[in-house]
mmCIF file with all atom_site columns, C-alpha atoms in Angstrom:
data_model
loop_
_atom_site.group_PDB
_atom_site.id
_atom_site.type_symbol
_atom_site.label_atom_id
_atom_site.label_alt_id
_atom_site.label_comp_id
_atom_site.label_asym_id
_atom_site.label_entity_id
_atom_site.label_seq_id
_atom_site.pdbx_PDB_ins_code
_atom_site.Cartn_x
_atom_site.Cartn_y
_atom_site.Cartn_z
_atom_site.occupancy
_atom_site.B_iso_or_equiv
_atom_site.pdbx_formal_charge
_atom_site.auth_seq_id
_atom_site.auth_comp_id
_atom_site.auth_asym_id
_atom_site.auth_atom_id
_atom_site.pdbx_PDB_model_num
ATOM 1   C CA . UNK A 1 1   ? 33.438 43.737 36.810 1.00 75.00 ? 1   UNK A CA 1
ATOM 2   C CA . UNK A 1 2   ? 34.721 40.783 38.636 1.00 74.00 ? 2   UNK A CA 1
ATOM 3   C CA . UNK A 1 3   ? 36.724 39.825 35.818 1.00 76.00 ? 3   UNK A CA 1
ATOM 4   C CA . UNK A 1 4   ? 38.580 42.825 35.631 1.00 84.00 ? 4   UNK A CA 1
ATOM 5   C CA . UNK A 1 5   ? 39.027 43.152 39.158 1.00 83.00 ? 5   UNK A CA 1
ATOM 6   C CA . UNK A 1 6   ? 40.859 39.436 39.083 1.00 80.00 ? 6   UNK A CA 1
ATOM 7   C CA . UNK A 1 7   ? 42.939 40.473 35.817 1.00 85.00 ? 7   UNK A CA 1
ATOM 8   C CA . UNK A 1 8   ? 43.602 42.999 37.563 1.00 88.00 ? 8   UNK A CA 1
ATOM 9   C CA . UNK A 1 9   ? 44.797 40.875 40.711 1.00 87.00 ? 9   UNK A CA 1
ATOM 10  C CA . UNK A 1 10  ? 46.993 38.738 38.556 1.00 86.00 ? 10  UNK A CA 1
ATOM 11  C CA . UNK A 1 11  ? 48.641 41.588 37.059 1.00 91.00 ? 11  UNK A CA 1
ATOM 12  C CA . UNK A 1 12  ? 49.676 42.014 40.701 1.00 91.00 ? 12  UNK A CA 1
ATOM 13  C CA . UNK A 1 13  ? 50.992 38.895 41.321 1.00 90.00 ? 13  UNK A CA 1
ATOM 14  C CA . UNK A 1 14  ? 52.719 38.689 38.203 1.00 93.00 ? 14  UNK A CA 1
ATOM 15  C CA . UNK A 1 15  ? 55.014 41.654 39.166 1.00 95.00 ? 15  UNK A CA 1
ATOM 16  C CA . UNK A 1 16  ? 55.382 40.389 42.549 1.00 95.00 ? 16  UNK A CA 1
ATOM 17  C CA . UNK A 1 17  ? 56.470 36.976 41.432 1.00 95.00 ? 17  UNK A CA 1
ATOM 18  C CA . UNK A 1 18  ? 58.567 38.409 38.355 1.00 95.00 ? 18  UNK A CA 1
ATOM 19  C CA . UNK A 1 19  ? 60.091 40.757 41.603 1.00 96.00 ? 19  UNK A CA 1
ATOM 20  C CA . UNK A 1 20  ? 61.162 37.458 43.916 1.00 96.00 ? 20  UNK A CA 1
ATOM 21  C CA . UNK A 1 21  ? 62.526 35.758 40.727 1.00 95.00 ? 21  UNK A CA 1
ATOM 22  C CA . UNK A 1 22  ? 64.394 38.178 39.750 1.00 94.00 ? 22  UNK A CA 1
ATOM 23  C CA . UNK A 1 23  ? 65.870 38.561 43.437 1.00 95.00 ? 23  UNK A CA 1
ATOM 24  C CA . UNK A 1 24  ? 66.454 35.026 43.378 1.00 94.00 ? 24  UNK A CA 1
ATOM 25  C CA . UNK A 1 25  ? 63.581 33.947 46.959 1.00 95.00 ? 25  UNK A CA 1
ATOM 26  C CA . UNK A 1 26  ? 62.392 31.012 45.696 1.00 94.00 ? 26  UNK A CA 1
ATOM 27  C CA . UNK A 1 27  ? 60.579 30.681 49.291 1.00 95.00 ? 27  UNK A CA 1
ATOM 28  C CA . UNK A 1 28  ? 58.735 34.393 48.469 1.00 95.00 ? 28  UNK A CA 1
ATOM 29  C CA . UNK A 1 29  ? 57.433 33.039 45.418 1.00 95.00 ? 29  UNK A CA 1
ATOM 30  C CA . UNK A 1 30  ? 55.963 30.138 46.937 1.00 94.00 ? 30  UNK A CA 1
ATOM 31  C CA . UNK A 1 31  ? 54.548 32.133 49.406 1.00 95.00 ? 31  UNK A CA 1
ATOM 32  C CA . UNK A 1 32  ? 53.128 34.614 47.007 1.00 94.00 ? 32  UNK A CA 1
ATOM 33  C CA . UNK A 1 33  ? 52.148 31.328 44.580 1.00 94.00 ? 33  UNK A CA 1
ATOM 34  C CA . UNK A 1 34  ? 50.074 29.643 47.672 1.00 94.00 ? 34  UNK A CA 1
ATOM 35  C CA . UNK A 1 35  ? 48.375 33.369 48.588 1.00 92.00 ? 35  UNK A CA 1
ATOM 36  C CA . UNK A 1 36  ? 46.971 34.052 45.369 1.00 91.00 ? 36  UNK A CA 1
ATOM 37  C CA . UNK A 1 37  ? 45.329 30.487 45.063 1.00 91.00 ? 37  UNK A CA 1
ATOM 38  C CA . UNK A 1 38  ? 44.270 30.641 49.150 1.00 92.00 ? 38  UNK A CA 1
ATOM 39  C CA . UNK A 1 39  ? 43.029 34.577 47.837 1.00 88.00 ? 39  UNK A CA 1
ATOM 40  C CA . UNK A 1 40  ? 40.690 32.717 44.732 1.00 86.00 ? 40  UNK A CA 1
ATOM 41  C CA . UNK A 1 41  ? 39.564 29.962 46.282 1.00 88.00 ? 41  UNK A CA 1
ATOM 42  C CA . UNK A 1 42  ? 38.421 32.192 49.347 1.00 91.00 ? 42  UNK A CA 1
ATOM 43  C CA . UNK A 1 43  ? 36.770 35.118 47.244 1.00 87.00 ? 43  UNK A CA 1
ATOM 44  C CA . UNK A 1 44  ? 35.965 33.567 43.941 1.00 87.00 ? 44  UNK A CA 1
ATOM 45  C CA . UNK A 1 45  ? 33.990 30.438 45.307 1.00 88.00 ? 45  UNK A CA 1
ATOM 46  C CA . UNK A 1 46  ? 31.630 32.215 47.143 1.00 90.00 ? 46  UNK A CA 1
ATOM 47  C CA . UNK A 1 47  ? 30.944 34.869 44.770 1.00 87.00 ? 47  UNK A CA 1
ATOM 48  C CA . UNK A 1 48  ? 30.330 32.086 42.257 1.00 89.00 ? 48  UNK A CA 1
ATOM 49  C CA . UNK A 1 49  ? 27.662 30.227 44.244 1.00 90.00 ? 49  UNK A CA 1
ATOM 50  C CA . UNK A 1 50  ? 26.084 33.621 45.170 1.00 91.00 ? 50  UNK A CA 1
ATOM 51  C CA . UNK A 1 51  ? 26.026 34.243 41.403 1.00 87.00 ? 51  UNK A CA 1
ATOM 52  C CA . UNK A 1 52  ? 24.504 31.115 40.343 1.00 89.00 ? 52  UNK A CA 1
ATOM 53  C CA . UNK A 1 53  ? 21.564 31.279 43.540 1.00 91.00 ? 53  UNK A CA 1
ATOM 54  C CA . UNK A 1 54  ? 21.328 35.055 42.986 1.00 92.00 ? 54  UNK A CA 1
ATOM 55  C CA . UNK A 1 55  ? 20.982 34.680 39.235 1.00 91.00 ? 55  UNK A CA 1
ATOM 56  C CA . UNK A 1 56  ? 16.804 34.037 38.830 1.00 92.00 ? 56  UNK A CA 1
ATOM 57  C CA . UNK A 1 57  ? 16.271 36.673 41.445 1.00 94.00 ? 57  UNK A CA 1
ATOM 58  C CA . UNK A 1 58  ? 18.482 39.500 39.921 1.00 92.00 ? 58  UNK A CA 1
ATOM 59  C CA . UNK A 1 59  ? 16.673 38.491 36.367 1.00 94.00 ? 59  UNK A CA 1
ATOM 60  C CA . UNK A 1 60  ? 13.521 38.969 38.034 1.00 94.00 ? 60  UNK A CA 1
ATOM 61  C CA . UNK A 1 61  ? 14.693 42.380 39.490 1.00 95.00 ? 61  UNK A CA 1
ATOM 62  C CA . UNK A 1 62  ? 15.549 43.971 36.245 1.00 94.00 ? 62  UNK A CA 1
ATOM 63  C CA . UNK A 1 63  ? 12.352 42.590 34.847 1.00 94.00 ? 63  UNK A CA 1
ATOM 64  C CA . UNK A 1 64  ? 13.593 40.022 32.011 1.00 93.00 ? 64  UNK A CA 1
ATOM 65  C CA . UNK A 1 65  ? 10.541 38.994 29.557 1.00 94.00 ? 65  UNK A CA 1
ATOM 66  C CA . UNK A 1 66  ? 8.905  35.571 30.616 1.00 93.00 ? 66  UNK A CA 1
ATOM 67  C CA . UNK A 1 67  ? 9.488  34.301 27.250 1.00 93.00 ? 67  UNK A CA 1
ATOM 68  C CA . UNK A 1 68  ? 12.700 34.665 27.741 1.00 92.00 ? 68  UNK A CA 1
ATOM 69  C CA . UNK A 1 69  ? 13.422 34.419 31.704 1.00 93.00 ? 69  UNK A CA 1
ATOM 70  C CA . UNK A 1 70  ? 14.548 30.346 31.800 1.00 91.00 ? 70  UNK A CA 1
ATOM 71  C CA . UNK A 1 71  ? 17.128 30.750 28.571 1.00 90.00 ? 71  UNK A CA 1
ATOM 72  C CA . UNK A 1 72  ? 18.683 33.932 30.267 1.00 91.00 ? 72  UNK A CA 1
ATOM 73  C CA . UNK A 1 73  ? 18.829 32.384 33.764 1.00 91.00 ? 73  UNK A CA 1
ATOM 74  C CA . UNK A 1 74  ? 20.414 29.359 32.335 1.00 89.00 ? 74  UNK A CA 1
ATOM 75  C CA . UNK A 1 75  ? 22.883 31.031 30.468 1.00 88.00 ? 75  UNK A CA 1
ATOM 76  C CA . UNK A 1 76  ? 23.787 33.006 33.336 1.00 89.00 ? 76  UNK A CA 1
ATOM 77  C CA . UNK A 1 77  ? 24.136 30.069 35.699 1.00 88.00 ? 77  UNK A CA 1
ATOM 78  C CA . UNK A 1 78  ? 26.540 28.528 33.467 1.00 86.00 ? 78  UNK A CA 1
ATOM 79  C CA . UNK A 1 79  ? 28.796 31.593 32.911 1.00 86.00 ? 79  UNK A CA 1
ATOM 80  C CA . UNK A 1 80  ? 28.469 32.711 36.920 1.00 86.00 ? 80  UNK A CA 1
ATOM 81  C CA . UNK A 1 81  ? 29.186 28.757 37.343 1.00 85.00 ? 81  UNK A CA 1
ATOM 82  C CA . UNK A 1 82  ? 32.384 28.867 35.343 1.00 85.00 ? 82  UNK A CA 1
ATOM 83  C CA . UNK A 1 83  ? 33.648 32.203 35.994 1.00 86.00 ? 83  UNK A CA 1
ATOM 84  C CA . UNK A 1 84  ? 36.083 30.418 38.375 1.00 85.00 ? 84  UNK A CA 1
ATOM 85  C CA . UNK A 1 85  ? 37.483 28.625 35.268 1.00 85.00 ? 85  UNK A CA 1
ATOM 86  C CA . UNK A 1 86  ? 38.293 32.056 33.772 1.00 85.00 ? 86  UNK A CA 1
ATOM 87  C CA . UNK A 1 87  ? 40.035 33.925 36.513 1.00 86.00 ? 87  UNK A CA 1
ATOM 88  C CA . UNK A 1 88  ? 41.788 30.711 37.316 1.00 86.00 ? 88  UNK A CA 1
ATOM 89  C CA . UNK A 1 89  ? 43.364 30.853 34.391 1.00 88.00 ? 89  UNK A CA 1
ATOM 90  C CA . UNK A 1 90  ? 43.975 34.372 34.250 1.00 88.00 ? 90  UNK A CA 1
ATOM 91  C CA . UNK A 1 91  ? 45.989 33.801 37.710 1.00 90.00 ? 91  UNK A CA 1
ATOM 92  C CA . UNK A 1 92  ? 47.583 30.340 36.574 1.00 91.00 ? 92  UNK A CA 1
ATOM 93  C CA . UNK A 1 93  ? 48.940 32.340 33.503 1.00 91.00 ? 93  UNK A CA 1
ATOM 94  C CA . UNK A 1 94  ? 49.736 35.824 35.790 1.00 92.00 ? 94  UNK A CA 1
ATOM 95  C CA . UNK A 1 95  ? 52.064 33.135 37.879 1.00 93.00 ? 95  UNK A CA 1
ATOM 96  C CA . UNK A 1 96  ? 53.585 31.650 34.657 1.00 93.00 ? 96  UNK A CA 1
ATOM 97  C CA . UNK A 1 97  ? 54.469 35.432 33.292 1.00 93.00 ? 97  UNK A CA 1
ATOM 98  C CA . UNK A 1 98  ? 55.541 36.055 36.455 1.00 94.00 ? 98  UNK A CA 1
ATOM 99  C CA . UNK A 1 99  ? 58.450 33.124 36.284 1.00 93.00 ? 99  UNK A CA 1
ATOM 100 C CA . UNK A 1 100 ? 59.277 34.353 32.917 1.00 92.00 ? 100 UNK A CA 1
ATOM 101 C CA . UNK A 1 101 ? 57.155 32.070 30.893 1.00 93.00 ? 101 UNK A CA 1
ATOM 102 C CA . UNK A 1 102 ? 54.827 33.972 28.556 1.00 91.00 ? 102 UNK A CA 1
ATOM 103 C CA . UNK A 1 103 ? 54.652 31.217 25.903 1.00 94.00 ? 103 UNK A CA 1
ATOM 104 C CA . UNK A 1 104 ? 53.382 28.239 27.604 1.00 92.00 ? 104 UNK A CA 1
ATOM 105 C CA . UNK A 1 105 ? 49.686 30.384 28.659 1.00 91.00 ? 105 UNK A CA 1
ATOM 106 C CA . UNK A 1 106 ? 49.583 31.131 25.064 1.00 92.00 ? 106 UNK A CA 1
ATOM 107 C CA . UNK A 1 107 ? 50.010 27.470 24.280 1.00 93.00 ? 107 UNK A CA 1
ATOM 108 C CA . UNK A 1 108 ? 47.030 26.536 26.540 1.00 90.00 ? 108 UNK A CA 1
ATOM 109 C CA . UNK A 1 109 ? 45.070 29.567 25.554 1.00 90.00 ? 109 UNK A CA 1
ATOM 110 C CA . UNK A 1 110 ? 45.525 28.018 21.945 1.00 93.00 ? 110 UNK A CA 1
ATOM 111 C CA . UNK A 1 111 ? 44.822 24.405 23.087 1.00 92.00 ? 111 UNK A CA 1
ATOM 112 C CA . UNK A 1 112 ? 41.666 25.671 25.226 1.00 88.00 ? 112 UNK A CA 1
ATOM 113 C CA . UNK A 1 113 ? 40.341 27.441 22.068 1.00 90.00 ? 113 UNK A CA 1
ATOM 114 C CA . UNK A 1 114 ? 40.325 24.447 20.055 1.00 91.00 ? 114 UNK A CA 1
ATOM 115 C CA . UNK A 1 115 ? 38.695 21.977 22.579 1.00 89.00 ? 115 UNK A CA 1
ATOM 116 C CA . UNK A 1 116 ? 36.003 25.054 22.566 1.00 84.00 ? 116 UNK A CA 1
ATOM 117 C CA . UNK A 1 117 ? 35.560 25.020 18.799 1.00 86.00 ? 117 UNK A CA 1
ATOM 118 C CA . UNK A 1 118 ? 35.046 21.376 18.709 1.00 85.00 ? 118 UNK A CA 1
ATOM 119 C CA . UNK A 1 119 ? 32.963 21.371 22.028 1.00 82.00 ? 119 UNK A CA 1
ATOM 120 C CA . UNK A 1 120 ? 30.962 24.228 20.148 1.00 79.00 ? 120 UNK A CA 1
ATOM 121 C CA . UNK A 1 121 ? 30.500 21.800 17.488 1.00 80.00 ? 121 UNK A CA 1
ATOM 122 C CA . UNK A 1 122 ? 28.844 18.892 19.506 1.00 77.00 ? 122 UNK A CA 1
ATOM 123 C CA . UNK A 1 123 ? 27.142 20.751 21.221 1.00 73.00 ? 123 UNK A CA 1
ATOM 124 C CA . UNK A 1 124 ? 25.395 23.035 19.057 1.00 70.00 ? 124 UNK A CA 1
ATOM 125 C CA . UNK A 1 125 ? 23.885 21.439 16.341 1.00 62.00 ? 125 UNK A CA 1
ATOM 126 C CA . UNK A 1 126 ? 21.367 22.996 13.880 1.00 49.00 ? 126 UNK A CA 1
ATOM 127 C CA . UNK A 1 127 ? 18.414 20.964 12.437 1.00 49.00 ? 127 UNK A CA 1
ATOM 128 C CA . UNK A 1 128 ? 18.774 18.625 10.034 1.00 46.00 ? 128 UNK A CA 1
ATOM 129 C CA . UNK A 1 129 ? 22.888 19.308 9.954  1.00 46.00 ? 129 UNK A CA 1
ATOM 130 C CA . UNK A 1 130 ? 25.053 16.254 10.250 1.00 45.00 ? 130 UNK A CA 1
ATOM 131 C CA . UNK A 1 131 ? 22.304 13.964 10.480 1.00 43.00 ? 131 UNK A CA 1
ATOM 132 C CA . UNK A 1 132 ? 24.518 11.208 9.411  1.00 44.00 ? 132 UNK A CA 1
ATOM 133 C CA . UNK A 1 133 ? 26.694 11.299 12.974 1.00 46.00 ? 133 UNK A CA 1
ATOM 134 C CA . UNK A 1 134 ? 24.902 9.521  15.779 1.00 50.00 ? 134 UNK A CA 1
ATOM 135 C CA . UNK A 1 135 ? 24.266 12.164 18.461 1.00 50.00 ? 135 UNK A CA 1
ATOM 136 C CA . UNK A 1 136 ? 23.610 11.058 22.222 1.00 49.00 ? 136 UNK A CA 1
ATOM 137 C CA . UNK A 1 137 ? 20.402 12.224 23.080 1.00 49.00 ? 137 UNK A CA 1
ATOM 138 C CA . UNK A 1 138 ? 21.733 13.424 26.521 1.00 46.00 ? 138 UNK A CA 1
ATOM 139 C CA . UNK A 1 139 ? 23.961 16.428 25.266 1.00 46.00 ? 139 UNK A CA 1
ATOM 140 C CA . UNK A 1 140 ? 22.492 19.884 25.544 1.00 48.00 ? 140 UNK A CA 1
ATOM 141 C CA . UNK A 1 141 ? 22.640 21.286 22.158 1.00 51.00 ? 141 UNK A CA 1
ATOM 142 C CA . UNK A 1 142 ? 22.109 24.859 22.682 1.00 53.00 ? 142 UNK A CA 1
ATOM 143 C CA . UNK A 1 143 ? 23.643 28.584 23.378 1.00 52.00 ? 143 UNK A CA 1
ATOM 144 C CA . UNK A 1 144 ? 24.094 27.242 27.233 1.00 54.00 ? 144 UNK A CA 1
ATOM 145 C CA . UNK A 1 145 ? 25.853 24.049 25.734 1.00 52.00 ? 145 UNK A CA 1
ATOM 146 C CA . UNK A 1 146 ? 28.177 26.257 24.008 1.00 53.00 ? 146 UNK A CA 1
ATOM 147 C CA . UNK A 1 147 ? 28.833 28.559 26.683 1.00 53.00 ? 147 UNK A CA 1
ATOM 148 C CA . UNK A 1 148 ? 29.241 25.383 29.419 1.00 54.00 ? 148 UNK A CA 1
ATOM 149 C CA . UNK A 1 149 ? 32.076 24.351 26.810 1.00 51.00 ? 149 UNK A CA 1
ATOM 150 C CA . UNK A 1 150 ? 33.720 27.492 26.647 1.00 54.00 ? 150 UNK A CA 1
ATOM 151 C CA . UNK A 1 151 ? 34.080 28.614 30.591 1.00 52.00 ? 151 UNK A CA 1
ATOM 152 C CA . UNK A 1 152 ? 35.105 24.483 31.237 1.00 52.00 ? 152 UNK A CA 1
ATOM 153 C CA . UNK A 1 153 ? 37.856 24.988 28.758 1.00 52.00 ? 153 UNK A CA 1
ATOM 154 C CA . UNK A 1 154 ? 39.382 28.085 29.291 1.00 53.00 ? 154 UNK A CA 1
ATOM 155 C CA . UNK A 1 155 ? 41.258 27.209 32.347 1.00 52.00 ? 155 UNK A CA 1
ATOM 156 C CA . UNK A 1 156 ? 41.751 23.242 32.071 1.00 53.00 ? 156 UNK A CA 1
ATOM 157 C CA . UNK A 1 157 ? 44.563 23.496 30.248 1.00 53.00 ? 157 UNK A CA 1
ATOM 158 C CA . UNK A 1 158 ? 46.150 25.557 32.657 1.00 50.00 ? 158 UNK A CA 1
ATOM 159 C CA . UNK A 1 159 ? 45.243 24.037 35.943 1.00 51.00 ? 159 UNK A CA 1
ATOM 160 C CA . UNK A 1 160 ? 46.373 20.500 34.681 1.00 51.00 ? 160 UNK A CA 1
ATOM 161 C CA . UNK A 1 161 ? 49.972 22.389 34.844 1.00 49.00 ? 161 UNK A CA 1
ATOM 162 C CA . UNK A 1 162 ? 49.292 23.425 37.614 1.00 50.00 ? 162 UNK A CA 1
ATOM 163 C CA . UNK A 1 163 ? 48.083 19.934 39.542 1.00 45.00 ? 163 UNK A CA 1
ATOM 164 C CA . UNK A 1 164 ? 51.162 18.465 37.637 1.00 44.00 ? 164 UNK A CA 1
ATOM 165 C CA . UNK A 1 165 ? 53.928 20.441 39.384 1.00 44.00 ? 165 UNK A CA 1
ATOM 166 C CA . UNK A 1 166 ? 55.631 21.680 35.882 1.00 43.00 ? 166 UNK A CA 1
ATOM 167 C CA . UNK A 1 167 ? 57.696 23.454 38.271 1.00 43.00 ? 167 UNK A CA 1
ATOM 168 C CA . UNK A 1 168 ? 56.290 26.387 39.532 1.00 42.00 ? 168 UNK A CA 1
ATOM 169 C CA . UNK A 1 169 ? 54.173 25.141 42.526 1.00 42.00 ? 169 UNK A CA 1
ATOM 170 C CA . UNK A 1 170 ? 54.777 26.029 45.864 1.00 41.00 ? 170 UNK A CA 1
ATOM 171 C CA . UNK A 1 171 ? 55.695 21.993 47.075 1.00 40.00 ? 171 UNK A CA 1
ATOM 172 C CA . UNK A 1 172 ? 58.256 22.702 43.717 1.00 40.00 ? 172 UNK A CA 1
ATOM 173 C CA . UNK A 1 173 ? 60.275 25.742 45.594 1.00 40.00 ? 173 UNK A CA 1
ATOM 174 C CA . UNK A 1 174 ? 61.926 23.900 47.951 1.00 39.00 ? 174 UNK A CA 1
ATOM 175 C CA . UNK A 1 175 ? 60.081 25.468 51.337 1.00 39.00 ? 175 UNK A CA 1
#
Protein backbone atom coordinates (compact mmCIF):
# COMPACT_ATOMS: atom_id res chain seq x y z
CA UNK A 1 0.00 0.00 0.00
CA UNK A 2 2.68 2.43 0.79
CA UNK A 3 4.50 1.48 -2.15
CA UNK A 4 1.93 2.25 -4.45
CA UNK A 5 0.96 5.29 -2.85
CA UNK A 6 4.86 6.61 -3.39
CA UNK A 7 4.86 5.21 -7.15
CA UNK A 8 2.16 6.82 -7.30
CA UNK A 9 3.75 10.19 -5.88
CA UNK A 10 6.61 9.96 -8.30
CA UNK A 11 4.42 9.58 -11.16
CA UNK A 12 3.42 13.06 -9.97
CA UNK A 13 6.52 14.57 -9.86
CA UNK A 14 7.63 13.16 -12.95
CA UNK A 15 4.93 15.11 -14.92
CA UNK A 16 5.51 18.10 -12.95
CA UNK A 17 9.21 18.12 -13.58
CA UNK A 18 8.79 16.85 -17.35
CA UNK A 19 6.09 20.19 -17.25
CA UNK A 20 8.97 22.90 -15.93
CA UNK A 21 11.49 21.32 -18.40
CA UNK A 22 9.65 21.51 -21.02
CA UNK A 23 8.75 25.30 -20.15
CA UNK A 24 12.27 25.86 -19.75
CA UNK A 25 12.12 27.02 -15.18
CA UNK A 26 15.03 25.50 -14.25
CA UNK A 27 14.32 27.27 -10.69
CA UNK A 28 10.61 25.24 -10.65
CA UNK A 29 12.34 22.13 -11.05
CA UNK A 30 14.60 22.64 -8.31
CA UNK A 31 11.94 23.60 -6.29
CA UNK A 32 9.81 20.66 -7.18
CA UNK A 33 13.33 18.38 -6.99
CA UNK A 34 14.00 19.68 -3.18
CA UNK A 35 9.94 19.11 -2.26
CA UNK A 36 9.72 15.67 -3.19
CA UNK A 37 12.97 14.68 -1.20
CA UNK A 38 11.81 17.26 1.94
CA UNK A 39 8.09 15.19 1.17
CA UNK A 40 10.15 11.44 1.67
CA UNK A 41 12.32 12.18 4.12
CA UNK A 42 9.35 13.75 6.22
CA UNK A 43 6.70 10.88 5.56
CA UNK A 44 8.75 7.89 4.68
CA UNK A 45 11.18 7.99 7.79
CA UNK A 46 8.71 7.88 10.24
CA UNK A 47 6.53 5.40 8.74
CA UNK A 48 9.64 3.24 8.47
CA UNK A 49 10.60 3.32 12.15
CA UNK A 50 6.89 2.85 13.07
CA UNK A 51 7.05 -0.20 10.79
CA UNK A 52 10.05 -1.75 12.15
CA UNK A 53 8.77 -1.02 16.23
CA UNK A 54 5.20 -1.86 15.15
CA UNK A 55 6.28 -5.01 13.36
CA UNK A 56 6.33 -7.83 16.54
CA UNK A 57 3.16 -6.27 17.80
CA UNK A 58 1.09 -6.33 14.49
CA UNK A 59 2.51 -10.17 14.11
CA UNK A 60 1.21 -10.79 17.40
CA UNK A 61 -2.20 -9.17 16.48
CA UNK A 62 -2.93 -11.33 13.54
CA UNK A 63 -1.81 -14.28 15.58
CA UNK A 64 1.45 -15.59 13.62
CA UNK A 65 2.46 -19.32 14.84
CA UNK A 66 5.29 -19.23 17.58
CA UNK A 67 7.30 -21.45 15.51
CA UNK A 68 7.36 -19.14 13.20
CA UNK A 69 6.89 -15.55 14.98
CA UNK A 70 10.98 -14.50 15.17
CA UNK A 71 11.67 -15.52 11.20
CA UNK A 72 8.49 -13.46 10.17
CA UNK A 73 9.29 -10.49 12.46
CA UNK A 74 12.75 -10.45 11.16
CA UNK A 75 11.91 -10.54 7.75
CA UNK A 76 9.56 -7.86 8.20
CA UNK A 77 11.96 -5.58 10.02
CA UNK A 78 14.29 -5.78 7.25
CA UNK A 79 11.80 -5.06 4.41
CA UNK A 80 9.84 -2.16 6.69
CA UNK A 81 13.69 -1.12 7.36
CA UNK A 82 14.50 -0.77 3.69
CA UNK A 83 11.34 0.29 2.25
CA UNK A 84 12.96 3.77 2.17
CA UNK A 85 15.55 2.29 -0.26
CA UNK A 86 12.67 1.36 -2.61
CA UNK A 87 10.58 4.45 -2.86
CA UNK A 88 13.79 6.38 -2.95
CA UNK A 89 14.51 5.01 -5.90
CA UNK A 90 11.23 5.03 -7.34
CA UNK A 91 11.39 9.03 -6.77
CA UNK A 92 15.22 9.34 -7.80
CA UNK A 93 14.13 7.59 -11.12
CA UNK A 94 10.42 9.64 -11.30
CA UNK A 95 12.96 12.90 -11.24
CA UNK A 96 15.29 11.37 -13.90
CA UNK A 97 12.06 10.57 -16.32
CA UNK A 98 10.98 13.68 -15.49
CA UNK A 99 14.30 15.51 -17.12
CA UNK A 100 13.94 13.27 -20.01
CA UNK A 101 16.23 10.53 -18.96
CA UNK A 102 14.51 7.14 -18.96
CA UNK A 103 17.69 5.12 -19.67
CA UNK A 104 20.01 5.91 -16.95
CA UNK A 105 17.14 4.35 -14.00
CA UNK A 106 17.14 1.39 -16.18
CA UNK A 107 20.91 1.28 -16.05
CA UNK A 108 20.87 1.33 -12.19
CA UNK A 109 17.84 -0.86 -11.99
CA UNK A 110 20.15 -3.33 -14.04
CA UNK A 111 23.29 -2.60 -11.93
CA UNK A 112 21.13 -2.91 -8.56
CA UNK A 113 19.86 -6.34 -9.78
CA UNK A 114 23.17 -7.73 -10.18
CA UNK A 115 24.78 -6.55 -6.84
CA UNK A 116 21.38 -8.41 -5.52
CA UNK A 117 22.12 -11.66 -7.34
CA UNK A 118 25.58 -11.79 -6.08
CA UNK A 119 24.57 -10.43 -2.55
CA UNK A 120 21.88 -13.33 -2.78
CA UNK A 121 24.70 -15.55 -3.35
CA UNK A 122 26.83 -14.75 -0.17
CA UNK A 123 24.42 -14.56 1.68
CA UNK A 124 22.38 -17.49 1.22
CA UNK A 125 24.24 -20.45 1.23
CA UNK A 126 22.85 -24.03 1.39
CA UNK A 127 24.65 -26.83 3.36
CA UNK A 128 27.46 -28.35 2.29
CA UNK A 129 27.46 -25.96 -1.13
CA UNK A 130 30.69 -24.20 -1.89
CA UNK A 131 32.42 -25.53 0.96
CA UNK A 132 35.65 -24.83 -0.69
CA UNK A 133 35.17 -20.70 -0.36
CA UNK A 134 36.03 -19.44 3.10
CA UNK A 135 32.83 -17.89 4.48
CA UNK A 136 33.01 -15.24 7.43
CA UNK A 137 31.21 -16.59 10.13
CA UNK A 138 29.55 -13.14 10.77
CA UNK A 139 27.26 -12.99 7.56
CA UNK A 140 23.63 -13.90 8.00
CA UNK A 141 23.00 -16.59 5.59
CA UNK A 142 19.36 -16.75 5.41
CA UNK A 143 15.86 -15.52 3.69
CA UNK A 144 16.43 -12.10 5.89
CA UNK A 145 20.10 -12.00 4.45
CA UNK A 146 18.69 -12.11 1.10
CA UNK A 147 16.02 -9.75 1.55
CA UNK A 148 18.59 -7.12 3.60
CA UNK A 149 20.57 -7.39 0.15
CA UNK A 150 17.83 -6.74 -2.01
CA UNK A 151 15.99 -3.48 -0.30
CA UNK A 152 20.01 -2.06 0.31
CA UNK A 153 20.46 -2.38 -3.39
CA UNK A 154 17.60 -1.25 -5.04
CA UNK A 155 18.12 2.37 -4.53
CA UNK A 156 22.08 2.73 -4.08
CA UNK A 157 22.65 2.97 -7.38
CA UNK A 158 20.42 5.70 -7.74
CA UNK A 159 21.07 7.86 -4.77
CA UNK A 160 24.92 7.79 -5.49
CA UNK A 161 23.63 9.97 -8.67
CA UNK A 162 21.95 11.68 -6.80
CA UNK A 163 24.73 12.71 -3.88
CA UNK A 164 27.03 13.18 -7.01
CA UNK A 165 25.20 16.10 -8.65
CA UNK A 166 24.99 14.28 -12.30
CA UNK A 167 23.11 17.30 -12.98
CA UNK A 168 19.80 17.24 -11.89
CA UNK A 169 20.05 18.41 -8.21
CA UNK A 170 18.60 21.36 -6.98
CA UNK A 171 22.39 23.16 -5.99
CA UNK A 172 22.81 22.00 -10.09
CA UNK A 173 19.80 24.50 -11.34
CA UNK A 174 21.36 27.50 -10.81
CA UNK A 175 18.85 28.95 -7.82
Amino acid sequence: LISSLFLGFSMGATIMIAQYVGAGDQGAVGRTVDTIYSALLVIIVPLTLLGVLASGPLLTLIRVPQEAYEQARTYCMVVLGGIIGTLGYNMNSGIMRGLGDSRTPLIFLFIACVINIVLDLVFVRSPGACSAWPWPPFWPRSAPGCSASSTSTESTPSSISACSGCGWTGACWGR
